[in-house]
């Protein structure tokens, strides 16, 4: 894994337990070992209040180390499905998946790093999340408190258009901001989307 040139001067923000509690409404902790016990994972998912949230983040750490942000995602109505899918994929054996590739191995990049994992040409997420599971010992899934994170909890707009823009762009902007400040390892932006445009603004704001 190598930093991409555009981002190599930026130091990722590392999250400790206090920061996780400050920015995330809820967190769900699990270990690599627990991924192989579906009963334990299902019980944790049942207690994890996913519904009603739009932005999530996955953190991981080795036995000794800081929490690194691995992935950030957002969805208006499908956060629960996204989280259930990624946990399912994390239970797969990454090395076996790579060995089974028949249509050529593809080296995958993220927004901030190059050559972080390998996959087949057609599939991505199975390889991505199984690779994540192979690299870290402990994990935390967090549901972002967007209003608190962006400092907009008490903002109100009389203009309907501004209000609509906020509703549409708020979670996308929050996703990009969190990914940028943590240099989320596996996160990939859409260049023409709100997240891609936000990243360009962040880069401009941090020019020497």
JSON list of C-alpha atoms in Angstrom, two decimals, residues 15-16 25-26 42 45 64 67 71 75 82 115 124-125 132 136 142 144-145 152 158 178 190 192 202:
[
{"chain": "A", "resi": 15, "resn": "UNK", "atom": "CA", "xyz": [-9.63, 7.93, 16.55]},
{"chain": "A", "resi": 16, "resn": "UNK", "atom": "CA", "xyz": [-9.48, 6.96, 20.19]},
{"chain": "A", "resi": 25, "resn": "UNK", "atom": "CA", "xyz": [-24.26, 7.92, 18.01]},
{"chain": "A", "resi": 26, "resn": "UNK", "atom": "CA", "xyz": [-23.75, 4.18, 18.23]},
{"chain": "A", "resi": 42, "resn": "UNK", "atom": "CA", "xyz": [-26.26, -11.65, 14.52]},
{"chain": "A", "resi": 45, "resn": "UNK", "atom": "CA", "xyz": [-26.50, -6.65, 14.76]},
{"chain": "A", "resi": 64, "resn": "UNK", "atom": "CA", "xyz": [-1.58, -2.92, 19.68]},
{"chain": "A", "resi": 67, "resn": "UNK", "atom": "CA", "xyz": [-8.07, 2.84, 15.48]},
{"chain": "A", "resi": 71, "resn": "UNK", "atom": "CA", "xyz": [-14.16, 2.57, 5.12]},
{"chain": "A", "resi": 75, "resn": "UNK", "atom": "CA", "xyz": [-27.09, 5.62, 2.08]},
{"chain": "A", "resi": 82, "resn": "UNK", "atom": "CA", "xyz": [-24.80, -2.31, 3.40]},
{"chain": "A", "resi": 115, "resn": "UNK", "atom": "CA", "xyz": [-2.28, -1.16, -4.54]},
{"chain": "A", "resi": 124, "resn": "UNK", "atom": "CA", "xyz": [-14.86, -5.98, -5.77]},
{"chain": "A", "resi": 125, "resn": "UNK", "atom": "CA", "xyz": [-16.63, -5.96, -2.40]},
{"chain": "A", "resi": 132, "resn": "UNK", "atom": "CA", "xyz": [-9.91, -5.85, 5.58]},
{"chain": "A", "resi": 136, "resn": "UNK", "atom": "CA", "xyz": [-6.87, -6.26, 11.50]},
{"chain": "A", "resi": 142, "resn": "UNK", "atom": "CA", "xyz": [-19.96, 3.55, 13.93]},
{"chain": "A", "resi": 144, "resn": "UNK", "atom": "CA", "xyz": [-22.15, 9.06, 12.50]},
{"chain": "A", "resi": 145, "resn": "UNK", "atom": "CA", "xyz": [-23.98, 11.86, 14.29]},
{"chain": "A", "resi": 152, "resn": "UNK", "atom": "CA", "xyz": [-25.10, 22.18, 12.28]},
{"chain": "A", "resi": 158, "resn": "UNK", "atom": "CA", "xyz": [-36.37, 29.61, 5.87]},
{"chain": "A", "resi": 178, "resn": "UNK", "atom": "CA", "xyz": [-14.74, 11.99, 7.52]},
{"chain": "A", "resi": 190, "resn": "UNK", "atom": "CA", "xyz": [-17.12, 9.40, -7.11]},
{"chain": "A", "resi": 192, "resn": "UNK", "atom": "CA", "xyz": [-18.38, 13.78, -10.33]},
{"chain": "A", "resi": 202, "resn": "UNK", "atom": "CA", "xyz": [-10.59, 20.11, 0.98]}
]
